[in-house]
Short mmCIF file of C-alpha atoms in Angstrom, two decimals:
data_model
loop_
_atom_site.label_atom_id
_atom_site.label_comp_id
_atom_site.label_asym_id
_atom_site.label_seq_id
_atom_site.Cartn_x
_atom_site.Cartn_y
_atom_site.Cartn_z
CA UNK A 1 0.00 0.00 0.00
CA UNK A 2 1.56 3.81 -1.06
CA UNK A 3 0.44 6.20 1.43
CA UNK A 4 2.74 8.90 -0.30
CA UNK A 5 1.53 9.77 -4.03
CA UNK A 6 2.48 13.37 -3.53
CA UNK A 7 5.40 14.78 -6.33
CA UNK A 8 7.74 15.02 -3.26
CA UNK A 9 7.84 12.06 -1.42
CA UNK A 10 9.53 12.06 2.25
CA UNK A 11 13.06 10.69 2.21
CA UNK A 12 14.34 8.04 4.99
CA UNK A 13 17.89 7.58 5.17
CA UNK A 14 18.91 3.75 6.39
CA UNK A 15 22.07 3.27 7.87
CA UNK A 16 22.88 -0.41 7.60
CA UNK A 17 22.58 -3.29 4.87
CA UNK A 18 21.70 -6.12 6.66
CA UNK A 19 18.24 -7.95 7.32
CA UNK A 20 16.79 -5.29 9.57
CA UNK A 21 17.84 -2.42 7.35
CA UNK A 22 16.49 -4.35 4.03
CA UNK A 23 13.25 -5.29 5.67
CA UNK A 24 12.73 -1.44 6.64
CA UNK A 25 13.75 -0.60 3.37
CA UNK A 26 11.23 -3.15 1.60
CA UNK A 27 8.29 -1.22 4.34
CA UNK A 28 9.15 2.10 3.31
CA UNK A 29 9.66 2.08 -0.49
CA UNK A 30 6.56 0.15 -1.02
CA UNK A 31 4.59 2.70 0.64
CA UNK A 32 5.76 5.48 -1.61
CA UNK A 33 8.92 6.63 0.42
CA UNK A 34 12.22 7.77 -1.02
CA UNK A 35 14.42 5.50 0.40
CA UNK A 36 18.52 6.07 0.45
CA UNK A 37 20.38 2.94 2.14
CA UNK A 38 24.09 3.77 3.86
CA UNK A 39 26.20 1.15 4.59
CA UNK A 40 30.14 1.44 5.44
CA UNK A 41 30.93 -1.50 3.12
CA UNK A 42 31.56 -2.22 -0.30
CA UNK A 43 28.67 -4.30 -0.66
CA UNK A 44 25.33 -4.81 1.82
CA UNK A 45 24.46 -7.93 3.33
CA UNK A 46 27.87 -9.09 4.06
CA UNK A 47 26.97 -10.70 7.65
CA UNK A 48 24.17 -12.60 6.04
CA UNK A 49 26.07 -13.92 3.68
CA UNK A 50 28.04 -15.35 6.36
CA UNK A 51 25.42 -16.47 8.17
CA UNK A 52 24.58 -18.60 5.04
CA UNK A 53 27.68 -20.23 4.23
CA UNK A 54 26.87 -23.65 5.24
CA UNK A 55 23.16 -23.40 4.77
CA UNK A 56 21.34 -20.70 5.86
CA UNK A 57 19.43 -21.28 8.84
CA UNK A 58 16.56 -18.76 8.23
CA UNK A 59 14.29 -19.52 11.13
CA UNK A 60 12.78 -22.13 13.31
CA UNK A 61 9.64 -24.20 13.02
CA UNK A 62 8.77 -25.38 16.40
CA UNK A 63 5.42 -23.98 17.97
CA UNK A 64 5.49 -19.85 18.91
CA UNK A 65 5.40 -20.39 22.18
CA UNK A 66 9.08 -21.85 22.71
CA UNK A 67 10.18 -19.77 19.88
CA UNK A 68 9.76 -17.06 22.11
CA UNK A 69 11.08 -18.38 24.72
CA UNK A 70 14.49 -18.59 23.30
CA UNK A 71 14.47 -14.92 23.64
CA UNK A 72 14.63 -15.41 27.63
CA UNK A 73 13.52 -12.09 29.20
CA UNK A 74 13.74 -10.02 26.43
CA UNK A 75 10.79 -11.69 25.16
CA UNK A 76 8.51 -9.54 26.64
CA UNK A 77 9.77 -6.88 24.30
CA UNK A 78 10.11 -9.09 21.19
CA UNK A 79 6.73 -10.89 21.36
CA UNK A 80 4.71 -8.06 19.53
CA UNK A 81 7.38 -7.66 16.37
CA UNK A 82 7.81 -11.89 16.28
CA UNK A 83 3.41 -12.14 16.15
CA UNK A 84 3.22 -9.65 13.66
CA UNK A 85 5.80 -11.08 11.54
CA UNK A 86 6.14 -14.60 12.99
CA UNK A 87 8.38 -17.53 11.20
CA UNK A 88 5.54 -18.55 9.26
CA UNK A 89 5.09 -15.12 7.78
CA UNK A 90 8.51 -15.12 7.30
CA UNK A 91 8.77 -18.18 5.43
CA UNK A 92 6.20 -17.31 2.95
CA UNK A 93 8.38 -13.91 2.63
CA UNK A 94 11.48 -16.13 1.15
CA UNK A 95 8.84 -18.01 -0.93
CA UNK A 96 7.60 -14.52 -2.47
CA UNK A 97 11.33 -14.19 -3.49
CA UNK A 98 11.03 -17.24 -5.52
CA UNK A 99 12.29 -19.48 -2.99
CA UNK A 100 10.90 -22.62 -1.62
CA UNK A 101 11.79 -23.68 2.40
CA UNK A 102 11.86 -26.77 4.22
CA UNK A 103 12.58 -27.56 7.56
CA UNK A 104 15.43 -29.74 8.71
CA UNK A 105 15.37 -32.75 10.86
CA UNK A 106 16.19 -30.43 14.32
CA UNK A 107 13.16 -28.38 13.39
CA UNK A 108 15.48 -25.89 11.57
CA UNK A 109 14.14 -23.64 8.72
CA UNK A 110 16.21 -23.42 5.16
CA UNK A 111 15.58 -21.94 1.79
CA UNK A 112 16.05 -25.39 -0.53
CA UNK A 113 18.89 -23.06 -2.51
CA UNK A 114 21.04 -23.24 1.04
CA UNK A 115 22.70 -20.63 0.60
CA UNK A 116 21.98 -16.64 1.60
CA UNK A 117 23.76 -15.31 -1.60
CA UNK A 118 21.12 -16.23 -4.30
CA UNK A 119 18.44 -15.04 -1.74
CA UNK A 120 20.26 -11.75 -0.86
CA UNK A 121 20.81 -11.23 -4.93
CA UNK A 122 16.79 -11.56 -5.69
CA UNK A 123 16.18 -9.11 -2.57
CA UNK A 124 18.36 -6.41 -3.78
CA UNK A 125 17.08 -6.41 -7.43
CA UNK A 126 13.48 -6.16 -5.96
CA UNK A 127 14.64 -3.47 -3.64
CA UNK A 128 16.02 -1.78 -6.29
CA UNK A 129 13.38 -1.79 -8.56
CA UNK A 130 11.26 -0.48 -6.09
CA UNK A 131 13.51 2.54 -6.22
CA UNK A 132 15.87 1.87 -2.99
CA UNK A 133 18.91 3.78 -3.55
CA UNK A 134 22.17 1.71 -1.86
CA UNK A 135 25.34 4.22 -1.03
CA UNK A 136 28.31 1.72 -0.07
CA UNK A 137 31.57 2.63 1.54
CA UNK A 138 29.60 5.18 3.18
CA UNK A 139 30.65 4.99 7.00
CA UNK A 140 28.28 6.99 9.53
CA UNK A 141 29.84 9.31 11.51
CA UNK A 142 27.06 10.95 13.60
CA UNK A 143 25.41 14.17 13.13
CA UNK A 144 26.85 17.81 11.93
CA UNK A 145 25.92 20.66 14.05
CA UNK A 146 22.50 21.39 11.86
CA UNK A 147 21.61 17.59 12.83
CA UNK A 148 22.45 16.58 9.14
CA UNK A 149 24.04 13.05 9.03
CA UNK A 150 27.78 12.59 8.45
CA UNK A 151 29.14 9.91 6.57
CA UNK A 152 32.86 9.20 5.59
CA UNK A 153 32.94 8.55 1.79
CA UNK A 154 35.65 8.08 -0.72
CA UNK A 155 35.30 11.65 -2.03
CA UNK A 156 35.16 12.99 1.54
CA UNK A 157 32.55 13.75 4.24
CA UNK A 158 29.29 14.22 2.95
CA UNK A 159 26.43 15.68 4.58
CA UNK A 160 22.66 14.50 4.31
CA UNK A 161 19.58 15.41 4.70
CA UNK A 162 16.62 13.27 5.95
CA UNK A 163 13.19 13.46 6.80
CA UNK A 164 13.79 10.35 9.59
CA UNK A 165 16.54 7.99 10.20
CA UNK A 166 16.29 4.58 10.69
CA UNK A 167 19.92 2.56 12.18
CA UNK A 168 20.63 -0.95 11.55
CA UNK A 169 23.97 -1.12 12.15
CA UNK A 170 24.34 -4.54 13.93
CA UNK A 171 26.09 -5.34 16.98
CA UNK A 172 29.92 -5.39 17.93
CA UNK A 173 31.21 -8.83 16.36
CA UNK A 174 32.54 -9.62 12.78
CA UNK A 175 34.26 -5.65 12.53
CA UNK A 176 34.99 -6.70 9.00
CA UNK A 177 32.11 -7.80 7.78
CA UNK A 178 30.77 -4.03 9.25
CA UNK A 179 29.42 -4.58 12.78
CA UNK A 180 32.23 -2.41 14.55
CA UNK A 181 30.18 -1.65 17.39
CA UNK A 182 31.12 2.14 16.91
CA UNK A 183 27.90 3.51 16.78
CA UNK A 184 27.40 2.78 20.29
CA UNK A 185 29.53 6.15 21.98
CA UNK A 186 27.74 7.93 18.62
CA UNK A 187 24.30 7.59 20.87
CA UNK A 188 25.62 7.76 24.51
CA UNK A 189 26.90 10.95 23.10
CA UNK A 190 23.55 11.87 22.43
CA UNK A 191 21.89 10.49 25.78
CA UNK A 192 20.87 7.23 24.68
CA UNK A 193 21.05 4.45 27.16
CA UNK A 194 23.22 1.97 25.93
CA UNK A 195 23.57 -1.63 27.88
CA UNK A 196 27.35 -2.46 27.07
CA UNK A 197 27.92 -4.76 24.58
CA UNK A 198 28.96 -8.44 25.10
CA UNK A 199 29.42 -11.50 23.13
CA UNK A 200 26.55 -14.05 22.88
CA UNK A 201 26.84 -17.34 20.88
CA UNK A 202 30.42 -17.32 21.26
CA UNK A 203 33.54 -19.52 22.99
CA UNK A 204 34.88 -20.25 25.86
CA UNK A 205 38.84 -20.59 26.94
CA UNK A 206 39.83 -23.89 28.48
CA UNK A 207 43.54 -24.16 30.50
CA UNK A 208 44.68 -26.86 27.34
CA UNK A 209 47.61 -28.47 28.05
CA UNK A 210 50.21 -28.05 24.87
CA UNK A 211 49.98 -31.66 24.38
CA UNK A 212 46.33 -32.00 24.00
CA UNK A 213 45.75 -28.29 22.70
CA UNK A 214 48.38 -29.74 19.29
CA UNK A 215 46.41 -33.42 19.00
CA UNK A 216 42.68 -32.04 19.21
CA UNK A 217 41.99 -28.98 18.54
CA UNK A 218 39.73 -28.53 15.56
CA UNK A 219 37.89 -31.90 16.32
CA UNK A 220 34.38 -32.55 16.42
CA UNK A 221 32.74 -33.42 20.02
CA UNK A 222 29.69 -35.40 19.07
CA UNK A 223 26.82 -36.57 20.82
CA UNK A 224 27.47 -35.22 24.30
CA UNK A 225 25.17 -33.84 26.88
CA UNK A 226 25.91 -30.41 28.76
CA UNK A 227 24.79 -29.96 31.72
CA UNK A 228 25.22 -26.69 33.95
CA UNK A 229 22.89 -25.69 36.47
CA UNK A 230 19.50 -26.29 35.55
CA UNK A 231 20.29 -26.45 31.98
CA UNK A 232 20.71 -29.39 30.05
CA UNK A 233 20.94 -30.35 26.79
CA UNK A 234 22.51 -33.11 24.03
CA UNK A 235 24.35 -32.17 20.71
CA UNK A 236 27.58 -31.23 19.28
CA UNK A 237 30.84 -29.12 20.41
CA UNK A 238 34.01 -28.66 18.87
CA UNK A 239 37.84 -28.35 20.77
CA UNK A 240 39.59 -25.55 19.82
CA UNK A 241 43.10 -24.31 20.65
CA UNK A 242 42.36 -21.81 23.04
CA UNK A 243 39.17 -23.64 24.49
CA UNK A 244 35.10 -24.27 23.33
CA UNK A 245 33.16 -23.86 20.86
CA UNK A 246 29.86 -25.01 18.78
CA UNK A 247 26.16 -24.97 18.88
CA UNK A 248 26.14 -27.09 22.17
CA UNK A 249 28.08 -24.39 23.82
CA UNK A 250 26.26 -21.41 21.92
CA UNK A 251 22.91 -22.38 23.57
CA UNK A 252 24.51 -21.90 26.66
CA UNK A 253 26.67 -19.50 26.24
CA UNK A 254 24.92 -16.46 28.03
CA UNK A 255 24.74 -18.54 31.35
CA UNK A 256 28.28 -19.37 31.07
CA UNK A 257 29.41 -15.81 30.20
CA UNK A 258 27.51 -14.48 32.72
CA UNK A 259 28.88 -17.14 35.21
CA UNK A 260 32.57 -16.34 34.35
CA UNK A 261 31.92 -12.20 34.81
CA UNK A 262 30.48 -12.72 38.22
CA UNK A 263 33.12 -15.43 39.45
CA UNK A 264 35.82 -15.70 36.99
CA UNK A 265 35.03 -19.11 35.63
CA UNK A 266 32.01 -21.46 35.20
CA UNK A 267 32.30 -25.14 35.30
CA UNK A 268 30.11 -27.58 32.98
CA UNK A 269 29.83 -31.59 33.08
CA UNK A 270 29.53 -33.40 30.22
CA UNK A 271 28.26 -36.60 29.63
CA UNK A 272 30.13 -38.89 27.14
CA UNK A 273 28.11 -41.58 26.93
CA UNK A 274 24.47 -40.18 27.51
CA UNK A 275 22.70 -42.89 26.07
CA UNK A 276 24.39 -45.39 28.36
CA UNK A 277 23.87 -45.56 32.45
CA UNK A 278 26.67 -45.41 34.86
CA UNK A 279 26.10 -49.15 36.27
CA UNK A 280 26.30 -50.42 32.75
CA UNK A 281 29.62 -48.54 32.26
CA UNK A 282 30.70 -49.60 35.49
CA UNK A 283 30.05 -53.26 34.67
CA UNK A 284 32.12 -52.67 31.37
CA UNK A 285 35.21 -51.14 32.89
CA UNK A 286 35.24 -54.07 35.29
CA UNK A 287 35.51 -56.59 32.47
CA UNK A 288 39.16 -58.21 32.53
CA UNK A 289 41.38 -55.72 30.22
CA UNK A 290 44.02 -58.49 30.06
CA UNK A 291 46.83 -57.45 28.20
CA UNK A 292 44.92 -54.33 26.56
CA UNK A 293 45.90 -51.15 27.47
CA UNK A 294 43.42 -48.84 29.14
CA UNK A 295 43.25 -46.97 25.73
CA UNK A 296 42.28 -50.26 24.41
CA UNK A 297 39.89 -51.22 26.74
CA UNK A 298 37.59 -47.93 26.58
CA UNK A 299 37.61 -48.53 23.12
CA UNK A 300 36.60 -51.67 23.12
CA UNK A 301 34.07 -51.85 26.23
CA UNK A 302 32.55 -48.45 25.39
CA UNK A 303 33.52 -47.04 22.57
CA UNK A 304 35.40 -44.31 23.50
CA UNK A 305 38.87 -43.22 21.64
CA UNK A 306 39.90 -40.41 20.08
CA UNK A 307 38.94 -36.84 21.54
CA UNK A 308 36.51 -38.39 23.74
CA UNK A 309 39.96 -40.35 25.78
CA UNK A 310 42.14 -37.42 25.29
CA UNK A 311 39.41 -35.46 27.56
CA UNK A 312 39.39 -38.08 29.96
CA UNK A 313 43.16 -38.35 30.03
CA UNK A 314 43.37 -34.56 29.99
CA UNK A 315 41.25 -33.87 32.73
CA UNK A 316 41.31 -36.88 35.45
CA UNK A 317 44.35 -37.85 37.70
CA UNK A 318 45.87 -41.15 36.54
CA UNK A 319 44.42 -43.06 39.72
CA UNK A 320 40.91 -42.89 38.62
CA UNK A 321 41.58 -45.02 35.48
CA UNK A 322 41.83 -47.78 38.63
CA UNK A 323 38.78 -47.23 40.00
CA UNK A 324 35.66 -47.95 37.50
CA UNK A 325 33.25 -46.68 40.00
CA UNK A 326 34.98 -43.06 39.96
CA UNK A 327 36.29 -43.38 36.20
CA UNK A 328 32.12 -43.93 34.88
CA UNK A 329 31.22 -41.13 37.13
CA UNK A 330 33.62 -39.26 35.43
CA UNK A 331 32.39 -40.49 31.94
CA UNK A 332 28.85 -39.36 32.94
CA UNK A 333 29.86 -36.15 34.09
CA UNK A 334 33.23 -34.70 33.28
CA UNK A 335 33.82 -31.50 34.71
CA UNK A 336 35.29 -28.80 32.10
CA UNK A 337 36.47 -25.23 33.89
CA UNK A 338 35.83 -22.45 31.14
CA UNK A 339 37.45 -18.75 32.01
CA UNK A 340 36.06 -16.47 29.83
CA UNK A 341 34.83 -16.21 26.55
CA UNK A 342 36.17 -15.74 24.02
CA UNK A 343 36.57 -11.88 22.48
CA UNK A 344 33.65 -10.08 21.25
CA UNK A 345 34.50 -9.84 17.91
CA UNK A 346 34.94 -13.31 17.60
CA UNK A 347 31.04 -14.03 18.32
CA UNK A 348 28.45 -15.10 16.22
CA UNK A 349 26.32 -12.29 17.90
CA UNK A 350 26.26 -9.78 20.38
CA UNK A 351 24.45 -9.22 23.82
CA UNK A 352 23.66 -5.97 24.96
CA UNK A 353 22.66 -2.13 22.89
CA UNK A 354 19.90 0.21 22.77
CA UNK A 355 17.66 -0.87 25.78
CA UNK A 356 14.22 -1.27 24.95
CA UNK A 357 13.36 1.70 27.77
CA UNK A 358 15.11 4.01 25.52
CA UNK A 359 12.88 3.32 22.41
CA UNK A 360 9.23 3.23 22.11
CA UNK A 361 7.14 0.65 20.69
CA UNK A 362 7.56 1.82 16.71
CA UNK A 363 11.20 1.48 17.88
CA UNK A 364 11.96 5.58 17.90
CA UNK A 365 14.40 6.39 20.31
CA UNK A 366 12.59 8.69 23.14
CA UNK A 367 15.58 11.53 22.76
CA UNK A 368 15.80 11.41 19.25
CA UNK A 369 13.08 12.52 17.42
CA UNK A 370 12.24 10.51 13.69
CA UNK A 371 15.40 8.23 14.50
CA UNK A 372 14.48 4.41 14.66
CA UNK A 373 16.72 1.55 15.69
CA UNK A 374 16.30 -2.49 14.77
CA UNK A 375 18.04 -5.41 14.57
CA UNK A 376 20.69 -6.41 16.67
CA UNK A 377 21.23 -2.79 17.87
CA UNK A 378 18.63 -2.92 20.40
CA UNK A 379 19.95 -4.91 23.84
CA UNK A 380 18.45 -8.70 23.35
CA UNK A 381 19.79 -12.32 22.34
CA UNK A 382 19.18 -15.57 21.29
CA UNK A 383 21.11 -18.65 20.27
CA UNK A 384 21.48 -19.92 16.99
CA UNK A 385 18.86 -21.95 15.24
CA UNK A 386 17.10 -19.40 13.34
CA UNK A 387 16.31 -17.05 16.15
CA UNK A 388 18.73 -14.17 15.51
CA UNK A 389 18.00 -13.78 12.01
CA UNK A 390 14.02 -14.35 12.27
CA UNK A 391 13.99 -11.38 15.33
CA UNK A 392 16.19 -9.06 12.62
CA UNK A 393 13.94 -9.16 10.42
CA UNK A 394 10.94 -8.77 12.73
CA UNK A 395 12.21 -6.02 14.29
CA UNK A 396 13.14 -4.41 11.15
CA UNK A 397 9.92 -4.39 9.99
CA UNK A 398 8.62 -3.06 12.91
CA UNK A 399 10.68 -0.16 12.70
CA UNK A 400 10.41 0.91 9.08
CA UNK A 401 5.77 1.04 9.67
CA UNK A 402 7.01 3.08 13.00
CA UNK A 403 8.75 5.55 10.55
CA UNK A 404 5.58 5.35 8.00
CA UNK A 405 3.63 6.43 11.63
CA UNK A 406 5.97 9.16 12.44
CA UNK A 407 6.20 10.43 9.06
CA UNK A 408 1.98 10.33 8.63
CA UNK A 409 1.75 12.20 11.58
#
């Protein structure tokens, strides 16, 4: 629907190519707005792409109501965007580009292309046919004096006009794919209130020794079950040379980086063999080894070798390898010390931003008149699986019909 017919329509300056700022953009030139998109890098979209390289993981099909719970408490704040554009909607949305979805065996949503580049390709030709206007290597460098908008260009600053702003400048991680995080002393400057950005779906450091840092890292932990505090869950992690990683650890990553600022470290168990109880392990390791080595006889009795025995020989004193009692209580529940995680721009996403007091529900920020905010900017989180990218583009959405609001009024 065009609400603006008239020979001068209002101009909306976006700052920021990825999924929030091209949903806005998609709201606001389809109802008759003139709409210039900013972003600081060569090309838009660059984080999605990412997102996409080994299949991208659009959204999530399980019912709405644990959808939204992956948002924890910021859910309250996310509910209205997510039911006005839920998964469902959004689905249909990728089918409208010309591409068909299907959801994977773990409930996970994909385009049947895979891959975000074909997607992101038929977006930006509809974009621009709808008249969008994309400005690249144009970085954003606050306001001028006069409250015109200063970007850094290739010919120089430039100065522009606009009749509202809308930011979509991501979070703090991935600097060169464009989410520097340097927006964030751009608002404080301005009174915004600003929850400081941390990393969320990210690592973990582990005190390797050399020995088993050189022989594992890089290796797949499969089928394992995490448990710490009252969560608990089974899937996949990955050793790295400084520590953790993976969608196992992701899920509970804001737990465990919250753990490690408040006391320096967190401690997880994980189960090796969850499928398997401790007396039937027990009654394994008591089998006679004869002349196999203990190597041998995990292997063997249990299945266990490679990463899974350099963990257990990594992490236990020698003497429980003599004691099958302590050594399957061990298996069941090996205890892994993380100290931090790992550096912000190093995560998949970031925790943290605009706080949802400082905005209102169209997503304008209360000090800043006709300038909107969506995506990962505003202070919320959610693991992978869909989530992150599904609440970007809800939220941009939501923001570009706030500026249609503002700009009717």
């Amino acid at each position: 629907m065009r609400f603006f017919n008239n020979e001068v329509p209002p101009t909306v300056a976006i700052i920021g190519g990825g999924p929030a700022g091209l949903m806005a953009a998609e709201v606001l030139c389809h109802a008759g707005v003139k709409v210039d998109l900013y972003d600081a890098m060569p090309s838009v979209g660059r984080k999605f792409l990412m997102a996409g390289k080994g299949g991208l993981n659009i959204s999530h099909a399980e019912n709405f109501d644990t959808f939204l719970s992956r948002y924890a408490e910021r859910c309250v704040y996310l509910e209205p965007m997510l039911t006005h554009f839920p998964p469902d909607a959004l689905r249909a949305w990728v089918q409208g580009l010309g591409f068909d979805t299907f959801v994977g065996s773990s409930g996970r949503v994909f385009p049947t292309e895979m891959k975000a580049a074909p997607l992101l390709r038929a977006w930006l030709q509809r974009l621009r046919r709808a008249g969008v206007v994309f400005h690249v290597r144009h970085r954003w460098l606050g306001w001028a004096d006069n409250d015109l908008l200063r970007f850094a260009t290739p010919q120089g600053e430039q100065l522009i006009k606009a009749d509202a702003v809308l930011l979509a400048l991501g979070g703090g991680s991935w600097a060169r794919l464009g989410s520097t995080g340097a927006w964030v002393e751009l608002l404080q400057q301005r009174g915004v209130d600003i929850a400081p950005l941390k990393p969320a779906n990210c690592g973990f450091d582990v005190d390797w020794s050399e020995h088993f840092r050189s022989r594992f890292a890089g290796q797949p932990l499969k089928s394992v079950q995490l448990s710490y505090g009252d969560f608990q869950q089974r899937g996949d992690l990955i050793i790295t040379t400084t520590g953790v990683e993976g969608g196992l650890i992701y899920t509970a990553s804001a737990q465990l980086r919250d753990s490690c600022a408040a006391t320096e470290s967190a401690v997880i168990h994980l189960d090796l063999l969850p499928d398997k109880a401790v007396s039937m392990i027990v009654a394994k390791l008591t089998q006679p080894r004869g002349k196999d080595s203990m190597a041998n006889h995990l292997r063997k009795r249990l299945g266990i070798s490679g990463v899974k025995a350099g963990l257990l020989r990594e992490l236990l004193p020698a003497d429980v390898f003599n004691n099958p009692e302590k050594l399957a209580s061990a298996i069941k529940a090996l205890p892994i010390k993380l100290l931090a995680p790992r550096p912000i721009d190093e995560a998949i996403s970031t925790a943290g931003g605009v706080t949802f007091d400082a905005v209102n529900k169209q997503l304008m920020i209360n000090k800043l008149a006709g300038v909107f905010c969506a995506g990962e900017m505003l202070d919320w989180e959610a693991p992978t699986g869909g989530y992150l990218l599904t609440a970007c583009f809800a939220s941009g959405r939501t923001a570009g019909e706030g500026v249609l609001k503002w700009l009717q009024q």
